[in-house]
Coordinates of C-alpha atoms in Angstrom, one line a residue:
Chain A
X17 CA -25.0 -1.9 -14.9
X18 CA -22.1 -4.2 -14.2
X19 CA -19.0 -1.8 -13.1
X20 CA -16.7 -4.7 -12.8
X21 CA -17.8 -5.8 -16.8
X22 CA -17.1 -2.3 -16.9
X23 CA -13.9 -1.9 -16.0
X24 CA -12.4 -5.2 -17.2
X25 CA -12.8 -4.1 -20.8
X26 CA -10.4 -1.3 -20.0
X27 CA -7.1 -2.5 -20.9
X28 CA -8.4 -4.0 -24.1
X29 CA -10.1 -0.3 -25.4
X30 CA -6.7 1.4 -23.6
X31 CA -4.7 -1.2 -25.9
X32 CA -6.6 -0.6 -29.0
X33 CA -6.1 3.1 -29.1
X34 CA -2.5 2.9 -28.1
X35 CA -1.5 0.6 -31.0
X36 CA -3.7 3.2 -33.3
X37 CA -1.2 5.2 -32.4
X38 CA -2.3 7.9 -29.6
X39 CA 0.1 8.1 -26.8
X40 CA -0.7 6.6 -23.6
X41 CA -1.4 9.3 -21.6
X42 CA -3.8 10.6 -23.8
X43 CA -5.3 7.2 -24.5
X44 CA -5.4 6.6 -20.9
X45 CA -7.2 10.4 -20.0
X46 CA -9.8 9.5 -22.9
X47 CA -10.6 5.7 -21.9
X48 CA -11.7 7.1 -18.2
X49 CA -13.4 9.8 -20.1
X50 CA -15.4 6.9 -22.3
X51 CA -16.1 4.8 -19.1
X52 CA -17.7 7.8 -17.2
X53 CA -19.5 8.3 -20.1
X54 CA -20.6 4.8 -20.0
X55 CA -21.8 4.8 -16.9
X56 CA -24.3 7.7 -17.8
X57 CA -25.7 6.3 -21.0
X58 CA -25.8 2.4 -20.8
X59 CA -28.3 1.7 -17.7
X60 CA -31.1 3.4 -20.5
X61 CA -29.0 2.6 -23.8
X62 CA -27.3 -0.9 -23.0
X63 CA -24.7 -1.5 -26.3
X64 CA -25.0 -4.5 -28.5
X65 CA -20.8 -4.4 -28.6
X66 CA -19.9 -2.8 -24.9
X67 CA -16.1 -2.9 -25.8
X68 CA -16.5 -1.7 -29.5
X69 CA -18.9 1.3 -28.0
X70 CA -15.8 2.1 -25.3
X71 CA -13.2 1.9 -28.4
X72 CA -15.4 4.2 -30.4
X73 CA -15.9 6.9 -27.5
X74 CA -12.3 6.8 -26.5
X75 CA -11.2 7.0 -29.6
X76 CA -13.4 10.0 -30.5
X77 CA -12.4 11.6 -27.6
X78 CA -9.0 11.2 -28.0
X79 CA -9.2 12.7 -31.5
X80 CA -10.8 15.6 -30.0
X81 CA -8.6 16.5 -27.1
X82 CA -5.6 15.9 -29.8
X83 CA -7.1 18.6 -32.4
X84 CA -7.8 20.8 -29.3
X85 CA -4.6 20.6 -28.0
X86 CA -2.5 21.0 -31.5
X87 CA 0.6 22.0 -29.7
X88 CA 0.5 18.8 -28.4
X89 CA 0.1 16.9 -31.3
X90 CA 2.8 14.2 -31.8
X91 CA 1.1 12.7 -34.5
X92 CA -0.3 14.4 -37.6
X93 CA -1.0 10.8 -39.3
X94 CA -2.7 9.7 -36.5
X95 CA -5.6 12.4 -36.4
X96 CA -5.8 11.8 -40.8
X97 CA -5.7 8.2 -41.0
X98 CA -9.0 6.2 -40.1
X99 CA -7.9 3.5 -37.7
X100 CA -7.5 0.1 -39.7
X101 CA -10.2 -2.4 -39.5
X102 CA -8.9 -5.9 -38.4
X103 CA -9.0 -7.7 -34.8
X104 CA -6.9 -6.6 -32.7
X105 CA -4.8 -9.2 -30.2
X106 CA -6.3 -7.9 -27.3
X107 CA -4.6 -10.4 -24.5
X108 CA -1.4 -9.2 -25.9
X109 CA -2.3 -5.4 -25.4
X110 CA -3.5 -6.5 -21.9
X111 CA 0.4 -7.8 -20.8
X112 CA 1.9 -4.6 -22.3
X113 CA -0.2 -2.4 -20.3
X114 CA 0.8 -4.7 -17.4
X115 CA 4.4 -4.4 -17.9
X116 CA 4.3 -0.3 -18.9
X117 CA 2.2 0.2 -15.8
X118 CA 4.8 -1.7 -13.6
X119 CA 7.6 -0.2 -15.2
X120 CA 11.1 -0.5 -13.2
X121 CA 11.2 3.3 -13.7
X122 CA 8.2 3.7 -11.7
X123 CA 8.3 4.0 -7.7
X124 CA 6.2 1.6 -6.4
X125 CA 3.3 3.8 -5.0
X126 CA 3.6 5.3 -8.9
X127 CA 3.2 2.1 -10.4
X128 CA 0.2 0.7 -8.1
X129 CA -1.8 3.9 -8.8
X130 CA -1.1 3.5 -12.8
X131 CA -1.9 0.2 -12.6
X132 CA -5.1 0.4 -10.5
X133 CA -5.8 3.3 -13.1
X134 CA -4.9 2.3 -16.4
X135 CA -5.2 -1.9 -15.9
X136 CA -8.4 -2.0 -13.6
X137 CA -10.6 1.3 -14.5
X138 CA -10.9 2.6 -11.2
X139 CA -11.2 6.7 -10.9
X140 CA -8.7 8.6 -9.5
X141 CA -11.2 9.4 -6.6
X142 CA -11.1 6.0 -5.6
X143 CA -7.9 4.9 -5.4
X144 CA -7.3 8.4 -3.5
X145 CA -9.7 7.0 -1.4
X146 CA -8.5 3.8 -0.8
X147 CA -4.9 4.8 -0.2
X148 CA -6.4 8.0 2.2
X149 CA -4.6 10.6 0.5
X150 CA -6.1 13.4 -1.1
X151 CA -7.7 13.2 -4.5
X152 CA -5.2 16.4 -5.8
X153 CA -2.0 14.5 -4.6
X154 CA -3.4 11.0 -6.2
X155 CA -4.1 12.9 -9.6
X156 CA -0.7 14.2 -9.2
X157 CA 0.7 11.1 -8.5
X158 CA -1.0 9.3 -11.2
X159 CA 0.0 11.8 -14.1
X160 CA 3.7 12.0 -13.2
X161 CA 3.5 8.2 -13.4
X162 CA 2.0 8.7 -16.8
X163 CA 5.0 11.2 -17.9
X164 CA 7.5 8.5 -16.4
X165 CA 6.4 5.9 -18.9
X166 CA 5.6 8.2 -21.7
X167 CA 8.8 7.5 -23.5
X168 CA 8.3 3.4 -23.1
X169 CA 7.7 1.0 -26.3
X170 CA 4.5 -0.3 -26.3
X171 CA 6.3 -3.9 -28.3
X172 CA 9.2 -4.4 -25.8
X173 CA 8.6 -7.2 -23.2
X174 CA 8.7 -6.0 -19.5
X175 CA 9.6 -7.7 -16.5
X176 CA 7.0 -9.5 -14.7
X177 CA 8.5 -9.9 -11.6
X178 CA 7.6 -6.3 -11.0
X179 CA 4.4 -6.5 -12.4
X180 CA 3.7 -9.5 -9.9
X181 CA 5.6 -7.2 -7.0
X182 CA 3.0 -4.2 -8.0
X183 CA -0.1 -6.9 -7.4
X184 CA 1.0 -8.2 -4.4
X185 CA 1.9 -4.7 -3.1
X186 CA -2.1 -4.0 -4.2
X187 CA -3.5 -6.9 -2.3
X188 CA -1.7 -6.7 1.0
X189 CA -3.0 -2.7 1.6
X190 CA -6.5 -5.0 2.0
X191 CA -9.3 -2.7 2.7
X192 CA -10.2 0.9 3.1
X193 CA -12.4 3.0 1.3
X194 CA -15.4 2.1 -1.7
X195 CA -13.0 -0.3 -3.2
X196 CA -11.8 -3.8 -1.6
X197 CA -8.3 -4.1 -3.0
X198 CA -7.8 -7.4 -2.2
X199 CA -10.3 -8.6 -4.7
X200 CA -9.3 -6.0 -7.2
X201 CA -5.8 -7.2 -6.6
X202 CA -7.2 -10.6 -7.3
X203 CA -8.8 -9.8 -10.5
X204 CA -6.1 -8.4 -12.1
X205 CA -4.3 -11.2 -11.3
X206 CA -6.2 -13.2 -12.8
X207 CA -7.0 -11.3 -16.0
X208 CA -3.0 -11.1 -16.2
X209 CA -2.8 -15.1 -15.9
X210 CA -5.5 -15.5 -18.8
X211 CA -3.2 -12.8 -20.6
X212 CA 0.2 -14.7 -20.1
X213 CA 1.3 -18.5 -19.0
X214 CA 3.5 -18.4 -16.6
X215 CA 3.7 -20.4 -12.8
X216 CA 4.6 -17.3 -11.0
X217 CA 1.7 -15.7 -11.8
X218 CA -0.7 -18.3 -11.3
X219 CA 1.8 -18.9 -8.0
X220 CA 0.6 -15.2 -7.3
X221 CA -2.9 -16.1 -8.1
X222 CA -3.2 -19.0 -5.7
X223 CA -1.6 -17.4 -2.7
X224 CA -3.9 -14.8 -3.1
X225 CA -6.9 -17.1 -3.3
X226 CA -5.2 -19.0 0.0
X227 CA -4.9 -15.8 2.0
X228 CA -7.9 -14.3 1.3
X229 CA -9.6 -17.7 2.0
X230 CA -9.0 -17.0 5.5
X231 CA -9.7 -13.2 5.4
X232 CA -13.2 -14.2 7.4
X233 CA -11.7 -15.8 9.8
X234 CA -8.6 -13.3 10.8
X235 CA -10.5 -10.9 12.2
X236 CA -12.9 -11.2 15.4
X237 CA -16.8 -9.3 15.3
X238 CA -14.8 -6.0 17.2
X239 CA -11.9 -6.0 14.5
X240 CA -9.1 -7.9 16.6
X241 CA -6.7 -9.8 15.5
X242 CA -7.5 -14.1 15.1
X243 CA -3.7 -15.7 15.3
X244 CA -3.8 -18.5 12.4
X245 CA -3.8 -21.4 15.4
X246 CA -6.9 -19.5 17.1
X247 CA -9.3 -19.0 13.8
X248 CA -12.4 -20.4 13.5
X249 CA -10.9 -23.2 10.4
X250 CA -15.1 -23.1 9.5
X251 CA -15.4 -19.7 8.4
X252 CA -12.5 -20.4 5.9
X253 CA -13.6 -20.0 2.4
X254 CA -13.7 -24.2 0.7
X255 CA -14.0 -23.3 -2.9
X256 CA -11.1 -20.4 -2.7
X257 CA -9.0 -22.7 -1.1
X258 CA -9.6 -25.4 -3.5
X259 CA -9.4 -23.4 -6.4
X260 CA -5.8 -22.0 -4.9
X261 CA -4.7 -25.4 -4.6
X262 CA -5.8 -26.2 -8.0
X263 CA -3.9 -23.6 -9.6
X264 CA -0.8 -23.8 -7.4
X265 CA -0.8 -27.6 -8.5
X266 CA -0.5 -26.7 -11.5
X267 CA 1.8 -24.3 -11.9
X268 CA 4.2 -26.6 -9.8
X269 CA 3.7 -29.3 -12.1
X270 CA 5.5 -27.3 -14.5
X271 CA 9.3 -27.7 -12.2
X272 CA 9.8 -24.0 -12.7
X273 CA 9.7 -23.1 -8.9
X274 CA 9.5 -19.6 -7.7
X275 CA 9.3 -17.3 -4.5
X276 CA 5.0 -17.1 -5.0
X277 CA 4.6 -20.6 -5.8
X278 CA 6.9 -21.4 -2.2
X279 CA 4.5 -18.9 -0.7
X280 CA 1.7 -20.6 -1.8
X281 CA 2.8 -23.6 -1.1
X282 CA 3.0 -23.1 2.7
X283 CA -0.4 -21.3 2.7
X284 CA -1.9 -24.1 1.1
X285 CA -0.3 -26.5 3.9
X286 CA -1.8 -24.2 6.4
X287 CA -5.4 -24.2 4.9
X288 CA -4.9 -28.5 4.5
X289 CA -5.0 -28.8 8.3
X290 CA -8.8 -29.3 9.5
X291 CA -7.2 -28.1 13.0
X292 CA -3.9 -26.1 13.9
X293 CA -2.5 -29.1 15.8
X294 CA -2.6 -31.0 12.2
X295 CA -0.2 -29.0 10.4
X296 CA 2.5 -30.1 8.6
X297 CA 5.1 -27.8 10.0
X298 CA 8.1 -30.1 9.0
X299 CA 6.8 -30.1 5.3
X300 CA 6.5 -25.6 6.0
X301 CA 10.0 -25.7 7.8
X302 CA 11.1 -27.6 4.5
X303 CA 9.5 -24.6 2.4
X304 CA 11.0 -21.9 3.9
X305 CA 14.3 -23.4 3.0
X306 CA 13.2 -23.1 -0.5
X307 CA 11.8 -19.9 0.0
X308 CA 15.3 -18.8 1.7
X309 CA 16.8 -20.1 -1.5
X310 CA 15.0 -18.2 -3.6
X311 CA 15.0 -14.7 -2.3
X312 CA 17.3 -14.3 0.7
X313 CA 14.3 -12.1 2.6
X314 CA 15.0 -11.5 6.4
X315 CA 11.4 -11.6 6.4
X316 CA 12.0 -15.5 5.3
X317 CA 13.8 -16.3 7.7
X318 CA 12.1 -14.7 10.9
X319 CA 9.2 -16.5 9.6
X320 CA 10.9 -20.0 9.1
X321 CA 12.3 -19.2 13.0
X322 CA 8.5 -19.7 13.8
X323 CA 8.0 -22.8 11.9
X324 CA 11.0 -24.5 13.0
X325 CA 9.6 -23.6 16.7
X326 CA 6.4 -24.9 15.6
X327 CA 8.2 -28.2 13.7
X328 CA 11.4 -28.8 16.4
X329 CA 10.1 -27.0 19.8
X330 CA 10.4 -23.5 21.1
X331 CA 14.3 -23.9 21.6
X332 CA 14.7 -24.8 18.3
X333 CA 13.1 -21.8 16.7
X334 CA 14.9 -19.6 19.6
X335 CA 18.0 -21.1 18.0
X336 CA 16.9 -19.7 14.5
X337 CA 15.8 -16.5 15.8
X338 CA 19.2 -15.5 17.3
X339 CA 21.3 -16.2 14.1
X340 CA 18.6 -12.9 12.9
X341 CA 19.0 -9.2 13.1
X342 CA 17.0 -8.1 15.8
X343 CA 15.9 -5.1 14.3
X344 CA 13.2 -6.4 11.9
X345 CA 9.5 -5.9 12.1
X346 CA 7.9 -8.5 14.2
X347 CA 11.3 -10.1 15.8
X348 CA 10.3 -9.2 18.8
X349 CA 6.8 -10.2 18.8
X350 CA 8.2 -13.8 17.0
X351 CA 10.7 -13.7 20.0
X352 CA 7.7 -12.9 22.7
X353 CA 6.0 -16.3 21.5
X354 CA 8.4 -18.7 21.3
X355 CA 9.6 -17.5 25.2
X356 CA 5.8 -17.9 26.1
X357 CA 6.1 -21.4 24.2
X358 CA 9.3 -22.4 26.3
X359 CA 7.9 -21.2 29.8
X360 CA 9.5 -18.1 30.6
X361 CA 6.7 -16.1 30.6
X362 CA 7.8 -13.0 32.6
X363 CA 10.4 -12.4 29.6
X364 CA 7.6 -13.2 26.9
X365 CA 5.4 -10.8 28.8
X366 CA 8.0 -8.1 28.7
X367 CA 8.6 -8.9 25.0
X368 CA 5.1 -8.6 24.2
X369 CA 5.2 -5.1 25.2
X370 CA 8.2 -4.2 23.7
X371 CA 6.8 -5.7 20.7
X372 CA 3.8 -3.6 21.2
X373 CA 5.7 -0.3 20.9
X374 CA 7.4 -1.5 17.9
X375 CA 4.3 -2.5 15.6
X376 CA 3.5 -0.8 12.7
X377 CA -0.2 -1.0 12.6
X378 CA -3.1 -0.8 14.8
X379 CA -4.7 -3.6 15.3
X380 CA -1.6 -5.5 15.7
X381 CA -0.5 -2.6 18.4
X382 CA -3.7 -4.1 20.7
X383 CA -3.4 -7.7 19.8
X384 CA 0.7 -7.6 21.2
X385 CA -0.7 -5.6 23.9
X386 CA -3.0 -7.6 25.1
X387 CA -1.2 -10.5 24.8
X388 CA 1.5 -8.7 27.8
X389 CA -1.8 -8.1 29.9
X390 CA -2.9 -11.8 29.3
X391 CA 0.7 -13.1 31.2
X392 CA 1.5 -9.4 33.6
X393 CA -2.2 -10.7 35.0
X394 CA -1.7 -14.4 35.7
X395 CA 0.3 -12.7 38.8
X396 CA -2.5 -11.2 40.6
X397 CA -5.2 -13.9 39.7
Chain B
X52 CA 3.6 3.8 0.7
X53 CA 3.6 5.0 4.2
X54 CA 2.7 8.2 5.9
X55 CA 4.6 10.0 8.3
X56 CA 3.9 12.9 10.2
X57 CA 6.3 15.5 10.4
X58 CA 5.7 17.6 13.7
X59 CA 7.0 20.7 14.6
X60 CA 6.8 21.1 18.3
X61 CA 10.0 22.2 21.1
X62 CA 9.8 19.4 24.0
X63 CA 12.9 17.5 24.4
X64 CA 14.6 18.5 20.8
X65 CA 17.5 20.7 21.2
X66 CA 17.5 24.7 20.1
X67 CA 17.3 25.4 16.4
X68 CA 20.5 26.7 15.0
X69 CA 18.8 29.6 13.8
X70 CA 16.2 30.4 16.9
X71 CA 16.0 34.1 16.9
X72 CA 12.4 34.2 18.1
X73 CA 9.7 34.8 15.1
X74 CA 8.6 38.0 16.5
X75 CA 12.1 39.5 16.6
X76 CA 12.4 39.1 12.4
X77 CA 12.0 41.6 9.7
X78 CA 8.6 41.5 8.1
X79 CA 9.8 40.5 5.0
X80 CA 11.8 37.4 6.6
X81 CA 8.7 36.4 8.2
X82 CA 7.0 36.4 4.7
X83 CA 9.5 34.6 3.0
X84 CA 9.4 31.8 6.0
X85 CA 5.6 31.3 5.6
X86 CA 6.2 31.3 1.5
X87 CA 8.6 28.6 1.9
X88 CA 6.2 26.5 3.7
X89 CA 3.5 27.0 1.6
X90 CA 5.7 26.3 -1.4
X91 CA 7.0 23.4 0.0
X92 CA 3.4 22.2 0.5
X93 CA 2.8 22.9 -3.3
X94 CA 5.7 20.7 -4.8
X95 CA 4.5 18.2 -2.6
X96 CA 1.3 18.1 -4.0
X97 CA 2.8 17.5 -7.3
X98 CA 5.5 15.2 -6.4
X99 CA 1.6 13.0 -5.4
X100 CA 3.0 12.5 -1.6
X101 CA 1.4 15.4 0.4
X102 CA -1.7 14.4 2.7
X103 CA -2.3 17.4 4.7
X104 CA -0.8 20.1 6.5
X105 CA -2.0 22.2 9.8
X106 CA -1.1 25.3 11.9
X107 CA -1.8 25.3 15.6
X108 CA -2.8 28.1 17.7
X109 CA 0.0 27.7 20.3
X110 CA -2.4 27.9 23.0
X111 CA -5.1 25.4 24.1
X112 CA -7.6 24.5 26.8
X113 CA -7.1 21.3 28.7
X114 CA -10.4 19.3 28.9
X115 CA -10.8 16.1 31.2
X116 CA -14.0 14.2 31.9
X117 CA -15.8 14.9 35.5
X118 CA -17.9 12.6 36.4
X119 CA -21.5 11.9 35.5
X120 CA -23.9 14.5 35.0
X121 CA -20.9 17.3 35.5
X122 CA -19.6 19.1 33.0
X123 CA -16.1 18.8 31.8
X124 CA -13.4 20.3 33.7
X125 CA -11.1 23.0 31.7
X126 CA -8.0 23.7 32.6
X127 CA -4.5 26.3 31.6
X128 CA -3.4 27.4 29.1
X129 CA 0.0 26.1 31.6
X130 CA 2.4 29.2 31.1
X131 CA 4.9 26.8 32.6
X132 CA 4.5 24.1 29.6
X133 CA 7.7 23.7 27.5
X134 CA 5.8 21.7 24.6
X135 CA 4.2 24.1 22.0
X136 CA 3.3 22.2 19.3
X137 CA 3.0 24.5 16.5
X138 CA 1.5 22.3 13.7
X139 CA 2.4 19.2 11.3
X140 CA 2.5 18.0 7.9
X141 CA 1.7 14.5 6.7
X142 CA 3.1 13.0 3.9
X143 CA 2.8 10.0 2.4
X144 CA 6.3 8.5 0.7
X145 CA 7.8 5.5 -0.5
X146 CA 10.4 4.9 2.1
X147 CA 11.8 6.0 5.8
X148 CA 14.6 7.5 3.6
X149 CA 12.2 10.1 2.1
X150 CA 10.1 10.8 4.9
X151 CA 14.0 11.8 6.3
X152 CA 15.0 13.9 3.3
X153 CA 11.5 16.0 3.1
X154 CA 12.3 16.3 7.0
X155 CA 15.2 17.9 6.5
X156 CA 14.0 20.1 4.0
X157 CA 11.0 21.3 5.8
X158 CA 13.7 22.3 9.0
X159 CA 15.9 24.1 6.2
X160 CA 13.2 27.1 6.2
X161 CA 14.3 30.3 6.5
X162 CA 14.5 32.6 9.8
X163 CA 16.2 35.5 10.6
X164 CA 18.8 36.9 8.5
X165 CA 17.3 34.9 5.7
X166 CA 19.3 31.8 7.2
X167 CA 17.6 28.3 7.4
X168 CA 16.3 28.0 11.0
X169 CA 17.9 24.2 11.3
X170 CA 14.6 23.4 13.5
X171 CA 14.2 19.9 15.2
X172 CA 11.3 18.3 13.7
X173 CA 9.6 15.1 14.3
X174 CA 9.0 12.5 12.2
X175 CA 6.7 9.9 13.1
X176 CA 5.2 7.1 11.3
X177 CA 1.2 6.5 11.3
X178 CA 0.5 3.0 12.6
X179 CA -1.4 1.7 9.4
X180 CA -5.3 1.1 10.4
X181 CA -5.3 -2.3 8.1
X182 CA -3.6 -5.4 8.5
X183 CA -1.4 -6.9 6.0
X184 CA -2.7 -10.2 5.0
X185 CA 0.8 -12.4 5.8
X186 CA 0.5 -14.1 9.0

């Protein structure tokens, strides 16, 4: 029994019942209902018509809830009307649950959990899970979410920068739990760039495919941290690369440039180097200008101070580095390297410490960390 | 999406406003203090951002290795110690701006007199056990 066939067919049944007319929180509690239901009966009882048996469930299911719950019956007609025959435009019902579940009304830990919910079929137990909070607060989360967007047309065209926001949000919490949510992030990426043609979103697509080409290779046997110029450039994934370059061809072909395709752009000049001395850092330098352009992100910046260092010396990117508030995440650890790179190594080595105490996650805590030890010990040796 | 730990504990932080000791309340004051946390707790819950929330005993045994083949040495309770921690919350919110406004309305719970104590509490962020794929 295929759970990923599984849950791919969800926003087409969840679709289907909403334009029948059921609300989508309702819809939504009876799809899950059908694809549990699924899971039971199909490994003995496989269906000739697997979305068609989900629509049928969930729709039955629906009806029943409704006619138990009379005082919440919004639509008489609804329950009394047999649902029209007729094929339904299913990639279309697809975006809109895209767009409602990434609604700008929704905070962005609401919208990822709708989204993982409504868009990809996971359970509520394991997106908890993955997120490492408690099942209670994730159903909570998830049904307030729900009310928020009760209220939305399901015809009105949403915004897809937030829906491509959401994803990208999805794919950098990476992995914890049952579910990998990189590759889930990736799949609904992809379902959402068969659903709608636009370069962003395959700009999304192949930056995601870039990054997580390299996912292998980030990460040494005891779970520290590879810098890009260390990795093992073998252990990088060939055919996700290539298909990321593909697609971000493609979508720049089209002259409609945008903050993911930039992104994607430089990852793909960092996965074109066969070593790290071969990359193009003047052509990345020339990207993060773009990139600055387009979305004016500190973050930008602090990381164009390390390509110009890379492109025009460690002075150079020092240069860059000042003309930045000091206070965001990783200045100090940017500022650390390029002193290492320009010789003062008793300031790096201080920098690296400081930069230690000012990381935000573990493994990056003990990389910075060591990095101090690596230059406080040259001393004594 | 980030979780922060809210931690009640007295090292460093100035006096509460309120800091007539617990023992020196009216019942009823001390009941009305524990519902208030435990309410707070609840609206958390439904607000999808509470992660867990303990009590401490606010005495402990100090434990440290001995060597090989020894058993562990014990040590105190330290009357002397001036950090009592006396449990924590976690929460998991969208922003630093949040994690400050729950914060503050976790330190407005009420002490003797009925008044909000005004305790000190501290809020630290969890360093994130994965890493974020940018480079």
């Amino acid at each position: 029994m295929d759970a990923l066939l599984l849950r791919s067919l969800t926003p087409g049944v969840l679709g289907v019942l909403v334009r029948r007319g059921a609300d989508f929180a309702a819809a939504e509690d009876a799809v899950q209902d059908a694809l549990v239901e699924a899971v039971r009966v199909w490994p003995d009882d496989p269906p000739r018509d697997p979305k068609g048996w989900l629509v049928t469930v969930a729709w039955r299911r629906f009806l029943d809830a409704s006619r138990a719950d009379a005082a919440r019956r919004r639509r008489e007609d609804v329950l009394d009307e047999e649902p029209a025959p007729g094929p339904v435009p299913a990639v279309d019902d697809t975006l809109q649950l895209y767009f409602l579940c990434a609604h700008p009304s929704l905070t962005p830990s609401s919208a990822v959990a709708l989204t993982l919910r409504a868009v990809g079929g996971l359970t509520t137990r394991q997106i908890a899970r993955a997120y490492l909070v408690p099942e209670a607060t994730m159903a909570q989360r998830i049904s307030r979410a729900k009310r928020t967007v009760a209220g939305v047309r399901f015809d009105q065209p949403g915004d897809i920068a937030t829906v491509l926001r959401v994803l990208y949000l999805v794919f950098n919490e990476g992995y914890s739990g049952d579910v990998d949510l990189a590759v889930e992030a990736i799949r609904l990426t992809r379902q959402l760039a068969a659903a709608i043609d636009h370069p962003e979103v395959a700009g999304l697509l192949a930056l995601m495919l870039l990054h997580h080409a390299r996912r292998a290779a980030r990460t040494a046997p005891d779970g520290s941290l590879v810098p890009l110029a260390e990795q093992d450039r073998g252990r990088w994934d060939t055919g996700a690369i290539a298909e990321g370059v593909a697609i971000l061809q493609a979508a720049l072909s089209r002259d409609r440039l945008g903050e993911f395709q930039a992104q994607a752009a430089i990852a793909a000049l960092h996965a074109d180097a066969r070593t790290a001395e071969e990359t193009d850092w003047v052509q990345i330098v020339e990207w993060y200008d773009e990139l600055a352009g387009l979305t004016d992100s500190p973050v930008v910046r602090l990381n164009r101070a390390v390509a110009v260092g890379e492109a025009d010396g460690p002075r150079a990117g020092l240069a860059a580095l000042a003309a930045l508030d000091d206070s965001l995440p990783r200045y100090t650890a940017v500022a650390a390297y390029l002193r290492e790179r320009d010789g003062d190594l008793d300031t790096a080595a201080r920098l690296y410490a400081e930069a230690a105490r000012r990381a935000t996650n573990l493994a990056e805590v003990a990389h910075l960390t060591r990095q101090a030890a690596r230059l406080n010990g040259r001393r004594s040796r | 999406m980030a979780k922060y730990l809210l931690l009640k504990h007295y090292r460093g932080a100035p006096s509460a406003v309120n800091d007539v000791p617990m023992d020196q309340w009216t019942p009823q004051e001390i009941t009305d203090h524990v519902r208030y946390m435990s309410d707070f707790a609840a609206r958390l819950e439904e607000t999808g951002e509470y992660v867990d929330g303990q009590a401490l005993a606010p005495e402990g045994t100090f434990v440290r290795y001995d060597g090989e083949g020894r058993p562990p040495v014990t040590d105190g309770p330290f009357a002397e110690t001036k950090d009592l921690i006396a449990g924590w919350m976690v929460i998991d919110v969208d922003s630093y701006e949040r994690a400050v406004e729950l914060a503050g309305e976790l330190s407005a719970a009420p002490g003797a007199g009925g008044k909000p104590i005004h305790e000190w509490l501290e809020l630290r962020p969890f360093l994130s056990a994965h890493q974020a794929t940018a480079e």
